[in-house]
Amino acid sequence: MGHRSIFDCSGLRRVAVCSAVLLSLAASSVATPQPIAGQAYYTAVCEAISHAISSASSVNWPGSGQFYTADIEHYASSSSMQSACSVEPGTEEDIAIILRIVAENRVPFAVKSGGHCMNPQYSSTPGVHIAMSRFNEVKYDAEANVAEVGAGLIWDDVYGALDPQGVTVLGGRASGIGVGGLALGGGYSWKTNQFGLTVDNLTGHKVVLADGRILTVNAQSYPDLFWGLKGGSNNFGIVTKFNLTTYPQTEIWGGTISVNATYINEVNAATAKFSQTVADPKAQILPSYTFVQGQLIASISLFYDSPDQPNSIFDDFLAIPNTAMDLKTRPLRDFVRTAPTNSTLGLRGVYNTVSVLNYTENMLEAIVNETKFWGERLPPGASSVTYSTEPFLSSIFSHASVDSSAYPPNRSIGPSPLAIAFAWNDSSADAAIHDAARKSAAQLTQVMLSEGQNLQNVPLYGNYAIFDTPLEKIYGVHLPKLQALRAKYDPYHVMGLAGGWKF
Ligand SMILES: Cc1cc2nc3c(=O)[nH]c(=O)nc-3n(C[C@H](O)[C@H](O)[C@H](O)COP(=O)(O)OP(=O)(O)OC[C@H]3O[C@@H](n4cnc5c(N)ncnc54)[C@H](O)[C@@H]3O)c2cc1C
Ligand SMILES: *[C@@H]1O[C@H](CO)[C@@H](O)[C@H](O)[C@H]1NC(C)=O
Ligand SMILES: *[C@@H]1O[C@H](CO)[C@@H](O)[C@H](O)[C@H]1NC(C)=O
Ligand SMILES: *[C@@H]1O[C@H](CO)[C@@H](O)[C@H](O)[C@H]1NC(C)=O
Ligand SMILES: *[C@@H]1O[C@H](CO)[C@@H](O)[C@H](O)[C@H]1NC(C)=O
Ligand SMILES: *[C@@H]1O[C@H](CO)[C@@H](O)[C@H](O)[C@H]1NC(C)=O
Ligand SMILES: *[C@@H]1O[C@H](CO)[C@@H](O)[C@H](O)[C@H]1NC(C)=O
Ligand SMILES: *[C@@H]1O[C@H](CO)[C@@H](O)[C@H](O)[C@H]1NC(C)=O
Ligand SMILES: CC(=O)N[C@H]1CO[C@H](CO)[C@@H](O)[C@@H]1O
C-alpha cells in the first residue's frame, strides 16, 4: 500500500492529515464503528503515530529487539500477541495523540501495565500495543500520606521505593504484578484485612480520555469517573498515575511452607480453622494446592504485619511436616518476591475464580479433589494446576462506604476470592483447558451451594475471572451505571477497540 511514500507526518499539526489519508485507504470499512483489520493497515497507523509523538515517546517495531519484545511480553505467553508495533508513551499528551490516531482509524489497540492479565487479548492486540513502562515514578508526599505511583510499574518496585521511607501502599501479593491492571480492577493485598482493597485506598487518578482530555480525577473533581475507575478497568481511558494512601510499614514476618501429598488433610484442617477463628487483621494466609509432574503439593504463604512472629496463630501450620520452610522477618518487597508464582512464567495460562463465603474443611476437600481431578488430566509437559485459597476476614468490604467504587457491587457481604490457575505449553490444549477452568468453578460453586452458602449477590473478582464471564457476575447492580458512565466519558467507544471487560 506504499504508506511510506504517502506519509510525511513530521509533527502534531499533521496528524489529522495523516489520519485522513489512512481513512481514505480503508474507506469501505469505515462506515461501521468496528476495528479495521489488516496488518499493513495497522503498520501504516503505527507509522503515523511514530511521526506524531514527541521525543519523550517511541515506537518499537517487530523484530527490532529487546524493547519490542519486553513491551508485548506477558506473564502467560497466551496473553501475548505480535502487534504491528509497540508504543511506549512518555507523556500524557502523547497518549492523547495515540488515542486520537487509533480512534480516527478504528484500529485495535491494547494497554499493558504489568502484563499479568490471564485473559487473551485483554492487554494484547494485533494492532497498536501501548506499553505503560515509561510511567515508572513513585513520589511520596509524607505530609499528605500519599504516594503517586506510575501505572507502568510492578508492585515489587513500588514497595521497594517506599520500604526505605517506612511506608507502603496496598498492592499485589506476588512478584511482577502491574500497578495498572490491579488498581483498576480491585486489588487484594497483604493489608486488605486491615484497610480494604487497593481501590478503597485510592485518592486520585491521572487519566487520558479517548477525546484527548487529560484529567486529574478525584472525589472532588469528577466523582462519577473516580467511582468508575475504582474497579471499572480500561473502559474510560488510559490511566498514567494513581494516588494511593500510604501506611507505616515495618518489616514483616512470613514466608512459605511446602507440604507434600501425605499431609494435605492437615493443611485443610489448619486452613479451615484459621479462616473460621483468626480475627487478627494483621495475620493472613494463602494456601495453594498444586498438581504438577504427577504430584499433589501444597504451598502455604504465611504473613504477619509485624517484625515479630505472632504467638500461636500459625502453630497448626508450623506443626505440619514440611518439605521446605522459609519463614523470617523481612521487608515487604522481599516477602512478595518469595511467592512461587513465577514458576509458570512464560507458559500458557488461564485463571478462573469462585468467591467463597466459608472455607469449610468440606470445601477444601473439594478443592483438593479438583486439583487432583484436573491435574491427572493435564496435557503432558510443563503443565500444572493451582488452586489458591485466599481466606480474608468477612469484613474486608467494610473499609469503604457503600457504593464508593465500581467493584465490588455489594459491600454487605465479604467473600474471599479463590484463584484457579492452569499452566501448560501446547496451544492445541487451549480450548480444553479453558473448558476445564469453567467446569471446575461450576463444580466448586455447586459444593458451596450444597453447604448452604448463600451466593446470591456475591460478586466474582474480575481480575481472576475467565473471559466471557457475564459482566453482571462481576459488577452486579452497578453494571447499568457503569454503562451510562462509559457512554458519558467515551461516547464513541474508543476504549472498545482495546480488549477487556467492556461496558
Ligand atoms: C501471578 C499472579 C498473582 C496475582 N496476585 C494478585 C493479588 O495478589 N491481588 C490481586 O488483586 N490480583 C492479583 N492478580 C490478578 C491481577 O490483579 C490481574 O492479573 C491484573 O490484571 C494484573 O495487572 P497488570 O497491570 O499486570 O495486567 P495487564 O495485563 O497489563 O493489564 C490488565 C488489564 O488492565 C488494563 N490496564 C492496565 N494498565 C492500564 C492503564 N494504565 N490504563 C488503562 N487500562 C489499563 C489492560 O488494558 C488490561 O485490560 C494476580 C495475577 C497473577 C497472574
Ligand atoms: C517474576 O517475573 C517478573 C516478570 O513477570 C519479574 O519482573 C520479577 O522480577 C520476577 N520475580 C522474581 C522474584 O524473580
Ligand atoms: C496526587 O497528590 C498530589 C498531592 O499530594 C497532587 O499534587 C497530585 O496531583 C495527585 N495526583 C493524582 C494522580 O491524583
Ligand atoms: C512427604 O514429606 C515427608 C516430610 O515432610 C516425608 O517424610 C515423606 O516421605 C514425604 N512423602 C512423600 C510421598 O514424598
Ligand atoms: C462455616 O462453616 C463452619 C462448618 O460448617 C461453621 O461452623 C461456621 O459457623 C461457618 N461460618 C460461617 C461464617 O458461616
Ligand atoms: C471430584 O471432582 C470431579 C470433577 O469435578 C467430580 O466429578 C467428582 O464428583 C468429585 N469427587 C468428589 C468425591 O468430590
Ligand atoms: C514449550 O514448548 C516449546 C516449543 O513449543 C519449547 O521450546 C519449550 O522448551 C517448552 N517449554 C517447557 C517449559 O516445556
Ligand atoms: C447485597 O447483598 C445482600 C445479601 O445478599 C442483600 O440483602 C442486598 O439486597 C444486596 N444489595 C444490593 C444493592 O443488591
Ligand atoms: C481503612 C482506611 O484507612 N482506608 C482509607 C484508604 O484510603 C482512602 C483514601 O484516602 C480513605 O478514604 C480510607 O479511609
XYZ file of C-alpha atoms and ligand atoms in Angstrom:
668
model
C 0.000 0.000 0.000
C 3.034 2.249 -0.187
C 2.324 4.087 3.038
C 5.940 5.052 3.481
C 5.739 7.329 0.472
C 2.300 8.734 1.304
C 3.175 9.853 4.808
C 5.074 12.902 5.748
C 3.745 13.367 9.224
C 6.524 15.303 10.851
C 4.604 16.814 13.702
C 1.451 17.073 15.698
C -0.124 19.558 13.263
C -0.073 16.915 10.578
C -1.781 14.144 12.495
C -5.198 14.936 11.131
C -3.791 14.878 7.617
C -2.121 11.537 8.168
C -5.242 10.106 9.637
C -7.333 11.391 6.782
C -5.083 9.602 4.320
C -5.398 6.402 6.285
C -9.159 6.696 6.441
C -9.416 7.086 2.691
C -7.287 3.990 2.219
C -9.854 1.970 4.104
C -12.921 3.965 3.191
C -15.150 0.964 2.525
C -14.899 -0.376 6.060
C -15.061 2.930 7.916
C -18.843 3.227 7.960
C -19.324 0.807 10.851
C -17.658 1.505 14.201
C -15.714 -1.739 14.044
C -11.962 -2.137 14.172
C -10.445 -2.319 10.722
C -8.410 -5.441 10.085
C -5.190 -5.757 8.160
C -1.553 -5.937 9.158
C -0.426 -3.419 6.532
C -3.091 -1.004 7.670
C -2.013 -1.337 11.317
C 1.574 -0.756 10.293
C 0.541 2.413 8.491
C -1.205 3.653 11.608
C 1.925 2.871 13.646
C 3.900 4.891 11.140
C 1.533 7.830 11.601
C 1.910 7.548 15.384
C 5.689 7.446 15.175
C 5.671 10.729 13.269
C 3.158 12.424 15.557
C 4.523 11.721 19.026
C 7.206 13.713 20.827
C 10.741 12.547 21.543
C 9.602 11.564 25.051
C 7.894 8.550 23.484
C 8.898 5.889 20.995
C 7.544 3.295 18.612
C 9.208 -0.138 18.538
C 8.856 -2.455 15.562
C 8.564 -6.272 15.406
C 11.991 -7.856 15.162
C 13.713 -4.720 16.404
C 14.906 -6.431 19.560
C 14.574 -6.267 23.325
C 12.316 -3.220 23.645
C 9.561 -4.515 21.381
C 9.844 -7.962 22.984
C 9.584 -6.575 26.528
C 6.685 -4.319 25.543
C 4.449 -7.129 24.272
C 5.543 -9.773 26.812
C 3.143 -11.137 29.444
C 3.373 -13.428 32.462
C 1.361 -16.004 30.452
C 2.580 -16.405 26.891
C -1.039 -16.969 25.802
C -1.747 -13.356 26.805
C 0.934 -12.078 24.380
C 0.426 -11.320 20.721
C 2.582 -9.981 17.910
C 1.400 -6.413 17.378
C 2.092 -4.237 14.342
C 4.194 -2.079 16.651
C 4.514 -1.227 20.303
C 4.397 2.324 21.569
C 5.977 3.485 24.807
C 4.345 6.820 25.565
C 6.329 9.100 27.858
C 3.777 11.884 28.322
C 0.030 12.204 28.706
C -0.036 14.488 25.652
C 1.452 11.700 23.530
C -1.152 9.252 24.850
C -3.824 11.719 23.728
C -2.261 11.770 20.250
C -2.055 7.969 20.091
C -5.684 7.605 21.192
C -6.793 10.129 18.598
C -5.000 8.296 15.793
C -6.284 4.841 16.764
C -9.789 6.269 17.223
C -9.907 8.047 13.877
C -8.667 4.934 12.153
C -10.661 2.401 14.212
C -7.543 0.329 14.829
C -7.495 -2.280 17.580
C -5.072 -1.424 20.368
C -4.005 -2.640 23.789
C -2.868 -1.063 27.041
C -0.378 -3.044 29.087
C 0.996 -2.340 32.539
C 2.464 -5.426 34.248
C 1.097 -7.934 31.720
C -0.316 -10.255 34.381
C -3.788 -10.450 32.885
C -4.544 -14.106 32.169
C -7.198 -13.474 29.502
C -6.025 -13.402 25.866
C -6.229 -10.022 24.144
C -7.159 -8.056 27.272
C -3.764 -6.343 27.135
C -2.501 -7.502 23.745
C -3.523 -6.826 20.151
C -2.545 -7.372 16.547
C -2.771 -3.570 16.166
C -1.152 -0.839 18.263
C 0.275 -2.105 21.542
C 0.690 0.609 24.203
C 3.208 -0.269 26.928
C 2.997 1.968 30.002
C 6.562 1.278 31.177
C 7.739 4.907 30.985
C 5.251 5.906 33.697
C 7.554 4.495 36.333
C 7.875 7.073 39.106
C 6.958 6.782 42.769
C 6.545 10.146 44.522
C 5.940 10.035 48.236
C 4.238 13.003 49.930
C 4.899 12.376 53.630
C 2.672 15.231 54.777
C -0.354 14.066 52.823
C 0.276 10.317 53.407
C 0.002 9.815 49.685
C 2.209 8.097 47.119
C 1.778 8.944 43.456
C 2.587 5.758 41.586
C 3.200 5.352 37.843
C 0.849 3.000 36.006
C 3.733 1.185 34.296
C 5.386 -0.064 37.485
C 5.186 -3.502 39.056
C 4.282 -3.578 42.759
C 7.682 -5.083 43.694
C 9.240 -1.789 42.646
C 6.596 0.352 44.357
C 7.234 -1.461 47.655
C 10.969 -1.264 47.017
C 10.785 2.518 46.603
C 8.609 3.011 49.700
C 10.211 0.445 52.084
C 13.177 2.765 52.884
C 10.682 5.529 53.785
C 8.985 3.197 56.272
C 5.665 3.264 54.425
C 3.744 1.215 51.917
C 0.570 1.136 49.830
C -1.972 -1.610 49.154
C -0.963 -3.574 46.044
C -0.146 -7.048 44.727
C 0.809 -10.053 46.821
C 3.114 -11.798 44.349
C 6.065 -10.708 42.210
C 5.684 -8.987 38.847
C 2.040 -7.830 39.026
C 1.376 -4.476 37.356
C 0.062 -1.381 39.098
C -2.347 -0.584 36.233
C -4.464 -3.713 35.954
C -4.589 -4.480 39.671
C -5.504 -0.938 40.765
C -8.145 -0.622 38.027
C -9.747 -3.974 38.868
C -9.920 -4.136 42.678
C -6.719 -5.146 44.415
C -6.438 -7.744 47.192
C -3.265 -7.013 49.162
C -1.472 -8.308 52.254
C -3.049 -5.412 54.180
C -6.605 -5.918 52.903
C -7.837 -7.355 56.210
C -6.751 -4.078 57.812
C -7.635 -1.459 55.193
C -9.751 -2.953 52.419
C -8.971 -3.186 48.711
C -6.494 -1.152 46.674
C -9.452 0.735 45.161
C -10.591 1.673 48.681
C -7.309 3.454 49.274
C -7.087 5.466 46.066
C -7.276 9.245 46.318
C -6.781 10.190 42.674
C -6.067 9.172 39.101
C -4.414 10.934 36.222
C -6.240 9.736 33.138
C -6.221 10.437 29.423
C -9.713 10.176 27.965
C -10.366 8.976 24.444
C -11.201 12.537 23.372
C -7.723 13.643 24.422
C -8.653 15.399 27.652
C -6.076 14.891 30.417
C -7.872 14.840 33.757
C -6.872 14.667 37.396
C -9.738 12.639 38.763
C -10.631 12.509 42.444
C -13.665 12.587 44.718
C -13.996 16.369 44.250
C -13.155 16.897 40.569
C -15.040 14.070 38.818
C -16.769 11.962 41.488
C -18.598 9.754 38.986
C -15.479 8.925 36.983
C -13.485 8.439 40.197
C -16.078 5.867 41.255
C -15.923 4.149 37.846
C -12.119 3.958 37.763
C -12.200 2.086 41.071
C -12.869 -1.302 39.519
C -14.065 -0.369 36.014
C -10.816 -1.435 34.300
C -9.900 0.134 30.952
C -13.358 1.353 29.887
C -12.899 5.073 30.439
C -9.402 5.931 29.296
C -5.729 5.310 29.953
C -4.535 5.940 33.498
C -0.964 7.166 33.893
C -0.728 7.715 37.657
C -2.528 6.595 40.774
C -2.523 8.346 44.153
C -2.644 5.862 46.988
C -2.936 6.327 50.740
C 0.297 5.296 52.475
C 0.560 3.338 55.709
C 3.509 2.909 58.059
C 5.378 -0.287 57.193
C 7.862 -2.147 59.357
C 9.492 -5.364 58.233
C 7.014 -8.225 58.246
C 7.208 -11.810 59.477
C 6.391 -14.516 56.979
C 7.319 -16.702 54.055
C 6.390 -20.041 52.567
C 5.977 -23.631 53.773
C 5.873 -26.532 51.277
C 3.996 -29.711 52.142
C 3.613 -32.941 50.155
C 0.541 -35.087 49.470
C 0.950 -37.115 52.661
C -0.085 -34.163 54.839
C -2.750 -32.460 52.711
C -5.526 -33.242 55.215
C -3.533 -31.398 57.874
C -3.279 -28.384 55.557
C -7.047 -28.469 55.036
C -7.710 -28.662 58.763
C -5.313 -25.816 59.580
C -6.713 -23.646 56.787
C -10.348 -24.208 57.779
C -9.561 -23.494 61.426
C -7.549 -20.365 60.625
C -10.249 -18.975 58.336
C -13.012 -19.614 60.861
C -11.254 -18.482 64.028
C -8.433 -15.986 63.487
C -9.688 -12.411 63.745
C -6.332 -10.572 63.959
C -6.313 -8.436 60.786
C -2.501 -8.410 60.684
C -2.488 -12.160 60.014
C -3.082 -13.568 56.565
C -2.510 -16.903 54.846
C -2.514 -18.041 51.230
C -2.531 -21.832 50.979
C -2.199 -23.102 47.388
C -2.801 -26.637 46.195
C -0.872 -27.595 43.062
C -0.736 -30.647 40.847
C 2.499 -30.746 38.883
C 4.647 -33.576 37.494
C 2.169 -36.173 38.727
C 2.294 -34.895 42.323
C -0.119 -33.066 44.582
C 1.663 -30.489 46.740
C 0.661 -27.563 48.925
C 2.486 -24.311 49.346
C 1.337 -22.035 52.139
C 2.282 -18.370 52.394
C 2.065 -17.038 55.940
C 2.072 -13.297 56.623
C 2.083 -11.272 59.804
C 2.275 -7.500 59.575
C 4.934 -7.011 62.227
C 8.623 -7.919 62.523
C 7.774 -10.354 65.317
C 6.415 -13.838 64.824
C 2.977 -13.873 66.468
C 2.136 -16.271 69.275
C 0.143 -19.396 68.358
C -1.780 -18.029 65.315
C 0.187 -20.149 62.837
C 1.001 -23.098 65.126
C -1.157 -25.607 63.234
C 0.735 -24.848 60.020
C 4.122 -24.936 61.732
C 3.316 -28.388 63.151
C 2.733 -29.973 59.726
C 5.772 -31.937 58.492
C 7.119 -29.946 55.558
C 9.488 -30.418 52.667
C 10.697 -26.805 52.772
C 10.187 -23.832 55.049
C 11.371 -20.259 54.664
C 9.864 -18.082 57.369
C 11.547 -14.991 58.747
C 11.429 -11.263 59.368
C 11.951 -9.442 56.051
C 10.956 -6.313 54.101
C 7.534 -6.468 52.420
C 9.139 -6.377 48.975
C 11.275 -9.427 49.706
C 8.271 -11.294 51.080
C 6.203 -10.598 47.956
C 9.048 -11.961 45.844
C 9.009 -15.297 47.711
C 5.628 -16.236 46.189
C 6.205 -19.250 43.913
C 4.074 -17.840 41.074
C 6.975 -17.194 38.679
C 7.499 -20.951 38.301
C 4.971 -20.902 35.439
C 6.236 -17.663 33.864
C 6.209 -17.860 30.065
C 3.864 -20.850 29.820
C 0.335 -20.546 28.508
C -2.138 -19.810 31.274
C -5.643 -19.013 32.348
C -7.349 -18.080 35.613
C -10.879 -18.584 36.779
C -12.476 -17.882 40.118
C -15.198 -18.554 42.615
C -15.987 -16.364 45.610
C -16.027 -18.229 48.886
C -18.041 -17.241 51.938
C -16.781 -20.028 54.172
C -13.630 -22.125 53.712
C -15.012 -25.241 55.385
C -12.999 -28.436 55.517
C -15.554 -29.944 53.145
C -14.923 -27.129 50.655
C -11.150 -27.548 50.984
C -11.513 -31.291 50.351
C -13.494 -30.480 47.216
C -10.703 -28.119 46.142
C -8.125 -30.879 46.668
C -10.333 -33.223 44.663
C -10.468 -30.660 41.832
C -6.695 -30.234 41.970
C -6.203 -33.985 41.525
C -9.050 -34.467 39.046
C -7.808 -31.839 36.611
C -4.149 -32.411 37.461
C -4.410 -36.005 36.310
C -5.946 -34.829 33.031
C -3.367 -32.153 32.167
C -1.573 -32.359 28.834
C 1.949 -33.803 29.076
C 4.906 -31.477 29.506
C 5.262 -28.467 31.765
C 1.623 -28.386 32.890
C 0.193 -27.612 36.295
C -2.997 -26.567 38.005
C -3.064 -24.484 41.190
C -5.973 -23.559 43.446
C -5.058 -20.583 45.623
C -7.293 -20.238 48.652
C -7.251 -16.719 49.990
C -9.266 -16.604 53.197
C -9.784 -12.976 54.160
C -11.850 -11.622 57.035
C -15.515 -11.240 56.110
C -15.167 -7.515 56.966
C -12.878 -6.668 54.016
C -15.548 -4.710 52.123
C -16.471 -2.658 55.189
C -13.443 -0.347 54.947
C -15.112 1.952 52.444
C -18.637 3.282 52.239
C -21.432 1.513 50.381
C -21.299 2.288 46.652
C -17.918 4.020 46.888
C -16.459 2.057 43.969
C -17.483 0.217 40.810
C -16.148 -3.029 42.314
C -17.391 -4.628 44.490
C -21.090 -4.047 43.731
C -22.249 -5.103 47.177
C -20.391 -4.368 50.402
C -22.783 -6.028 52.831
C -21.046 -9.381 52.300
C -17.301 -10.071 52.347
C -16.455 -13.103 50.212
C -12.887 -14.250 49.586
C -11.728 -14.897 46.024
C -10.307 -18.292 45.089
C -7.971 -18.358 42.074
C -7.928 -21.387 39.792
C -4.740 -21.225 37.704
C -3.853 -23.547 34.842
C -0.450 -23.511 33.132
C 0.513 -25.514 30.048
C 2.701 -25.301 26.993
C 0.788 -26.523 23.965
C -1.698 -24.182 22.310
C -3.710 -27.112 20.953
C -4.870 -27.688 24.559
C -6.217 -24.123 24.979
C -9.899 -24.854 24.401
C -9.938 -27.972 26.597
C -8.248 -26.163 29.464
C -10.496 -23.096 29.216
C -13.389 -25.543 29.439
C -11.827 -27.253 32.467
C -11.374 -23.893 34.234
C -15.090 -23.194 33.729
C -16.224 -26.677 34.780
C -14.081 -26.585 37.891
C -15.509 -23.236 39.017
C -19.020 -24.581 38.397
C -18.267 -27.704 40.444
C -16.937 -25.690 43.410
C -19.934 -23.368 43.210
C -22.184 -26.440 43.477
C -20.285 -27.610 46.550
C -20.768 -24.243 48.262
C -24.459 -24.171 47.390
C -24.900 -27.694 48.720
C -23.349 -26.500 52.001
C -25.946 -23.767 52.162
C -23.566 -20.867 51.391
C -25.760 -18.052 50.077
C -24.002 -16.920 46.917
C -26.716 -14.500 45.863
C -25.229 -11.030 45.342
C -21.718 -12.421 45.796
C -19.580 -10.916 43.007
C -16.714 -12.597 41.169
C -13.352 -10.811 41.079
C -12.848 -9.532 37.522
C -9.065 -9.750 37.762
C -9.340 -13.531 38.229
C -12.444 -14.311 36.153
C -12.106 -16.094 32.812
C -13.024 -14.152 29.650
C -16.710 -14.438 28.642
C -17.797 -14.327 32.292
C -21.041 -12.314 32.190
C -20.369 -8.744 33.355
C -23.278 -8.939 35.839
C -21.357 -11.571 37.792
C -18.545 -9.089 38.404
C -20.365 -5.755 38.593
C -23.834 -6.827 39.731
C -26.248 -3.946 40.212
C -23.514 -1.448 39.210
C -23.495 -2.547 35.583
C -26.155 -0.149 34.198
C -24.463 2.779 35.943
C -21.112 1.742 34.507
C -22.577 1.501 31.016
C -24.025 5.005 31.339
C -20.707 6.305 32.640
C -18.860 4.753 29.710
C -21.290 6.412 27.306
C -20.673 9.752 29.029
C -16.856 9.687 29.076
C -16.218 7.626 25.916
C -19.281 8.208 23.690
C -17.587 6.840 20.560
C -16.483 3.695 22.367
C -12.842 4.219 21.514
C -11.715 2.168 24.514
C -13.845 -0.608 22.992
C -11.050 -1.003 20.423
C -8.977 -2.386 23.317
C -9.856 -5.763 24.846
C -11.037 -6.368 28.395
C -14.303 -6.279 30.349
C -16.372 -3.959 28.135
C -19.356 -1.889 29.242
C 0.754 -14.487 39.476
C -0.405 -13.577 39.729
C -0.638 -13.107 41.008
C -1.722 -12.238 41.265
N -1.914 -11.770 42.538
C -2.907 -10.869 42.767
C -3.073 -10.269 44.057
O -2.332 -10.532 44.986
N -4.085 -9.391 44.223
C -4.934 -9.060 43.212
O -5.821 -8.239 43.432
N -4.788 -9.583 41.985
C -3.785 -10.467 41.739
N -3.642 -10.996 40.482
C -4.564 -10.574 39.421
C -4.114 -9.241 38.870
O -4.740 -8.203 39.611
C -4.519 -9.104 37.394
O -3.823 -10.085 36.666
C -4.220 -7.725 36.839
O -4.847 -7.577 35.601
C -2.753 -7.500 36.668
O -2.484 -6.193 36.261
P -1.349 -5.923 35.168
O -1.190 -4.473 35.073
O -0.147 -6.753 35.470
O -2.045 -6.550 33.889
P -2.115 -6.098 32.354
O -2.233 -7.397 31.617
O -1.013 -5.210 31.977
O -3.479 -5.299 32.298
C -4.698 -5.862 32.748
C -5.900 -5.053 32.239
O -5.837 -3.724 32.738
C -5.775 -2.786 31.671
N -4.811 -1.749 32.034
C -3.566 -1.942 32.542
N -2.967 -0.764 32.767
C -3.842 0.193 32.379
C -3.797 1.614 32.370
N -2.714 2.260 32.820
N -4.868 2.310 31.903
C -5.966 1.640 31.454
N -6.055 0.293 31.444
C -5.014 -0.431 31.905
C -5.313 -3.588 30.477
O -5.729 -2.989 29.268
C -5.930 -4.943 30.730
O -7.265 -4.991 30.284
C -2.576 -11.865 40.202
C -2.345 -12.348 38.920
C -1.278 -13.203 38.671
C -1.057 -13.720 37.286
C 8.893 -12.564 38.302
O 8.660 -12.257 36.960
C 8.511 -10.880 36.686
C 8.165 -10.740 35.220
O 6.804 -11.055 35.043
C 9.783 -10.144 37.041
O 9.611 -8.759 36.841
C 10.109 -10.405 38.500
O 11.345 -9.815 38.835
C 10.168 -11.892 38.778
N 10.312 -12.089 40.210
C 11.226 -12.874 40.760
C 11.204 -12.999 42.238
O 12.050 -13.470 40.096
C -1.523 13.191 43.972
O -1.457 14.025 45.098
C -0.597 15.149 44.927
C -0.549 15.878 46.254
O -0.026 15.034 47.237
C -1.115 16.006 43.803
O -0.227 17.062 43.571
C -1.234 15.168 42.534
O -1.839 15.910 41.509
C -2.068 13.934 42.784
N -2.003 13.045 41.610
C -3.046 12.320 41.207
C -2.787 11.371 40.104
O -4.148 12.381 41.737
C 6.364 -36.225 52.482
O 7.202 -35.405 53.262
C 7.594 -36.017 54.490
C 8.382 -34.969 55.236
O 7.670 -33.809 55.367
C 8.384 -37.271 54.203
O 8.711 -37.912 55.419
C 7.579 -38.206 53.326
O 8.372 -39.305 52.940
C 7.091 -37.486 52.078
N 6.190 -38.347 51.350
C 6.220 -38.460 50.023
C 5.196 -39.357 49.422
O 7.062 -37.888 49.350
C -18.537 -22.034 58.326
O -18.733 -23.416 58.370
C -18.460 -24.000 59.635
C -18.527 -25.504 59.491
O -19.710 -25.882 58.845
C -19.432 -23.440 60.654
O -19.161 -23.968 61.933
C -19.302 -21.933 60.697
O -20.270 -21.368 61.531
C -19.449 -21.342 59.292
N -19.122 -19.933 59.346
C -19.859 -19.020 58.756
C -19.398 -17.607 58.888
O -20.862 -19.298 58.127
C -14.132 -34.783 42.191
O -14.191 -33.846 41.108
C -14.832 -34.320 39.954
C -14.703 -33.236 38.872
O -15.254 -32.034 39.285
C -16.279 -34.671 40.269
O -16.897 -35.191 39.114
C -16.322 -35.655 41.399
O -17.662 -35.884 41.785
C -15.547 -35.168 42.592
N -15.469 -36.186 43.614
C -15.706 -35.938 44.885
C -15.585 -37.083 45.814
O -15.981 -34.826 45.289
C 7.398 -25.220 25.482
O 7.362 -25.583 24.109
C 8.396 -25.022 23.346
C 8.216 -25.422 21.886
O 6.881 -25.482 21.539
C 9.749 -25.482 23.841
O 10.760 -24.830 23.135
C 9.871 -25.154 25.334
O 11.071 -25.722 25.835
C 8.699 -25.706 26.108
N 8.807 -25.232 27.469
C 8.648 -26.012 28.505
C 8.825 -25.395 29.848
O 8.365 -27.200 28.383
C -26.402 -7.034 48.887
O -26.405 -8.386 49.321
C -27.280 -8.641 50.415
C -27.051 -10.074 50.866
O -27.325 -10.983 49.819
C -28.715 -8.344 50.002
O -29.567 -8.496 51.111
C -28.816 -6.912 49.463
O -30.099 -6.692 48.941
C -27.782 -6.661 48.388
N -27.802 -5.267 47.989
C -27.945 -4.900 46.728
C -27.936 -3.432 46.487
O -28.058 -5.685 45.822
C -9.145 1.894 56.200
C -8.641 3.192 55.660
O -7.962 3.949 56.330
N -8.953 3.441 54.391
C -8.553 4.630 53.735
C -7.905 4.274 52.404
O -7.693 5.463 51.684
C -8.860 6.214 51.437
C -8.491 7.380 50.587
O -7.602 8.195 51.274
C -9.503 6.688 52.721
O -10.693 7.374 52.446
C -9.795 5.484 53.567
O -10.246 5.900 54.822
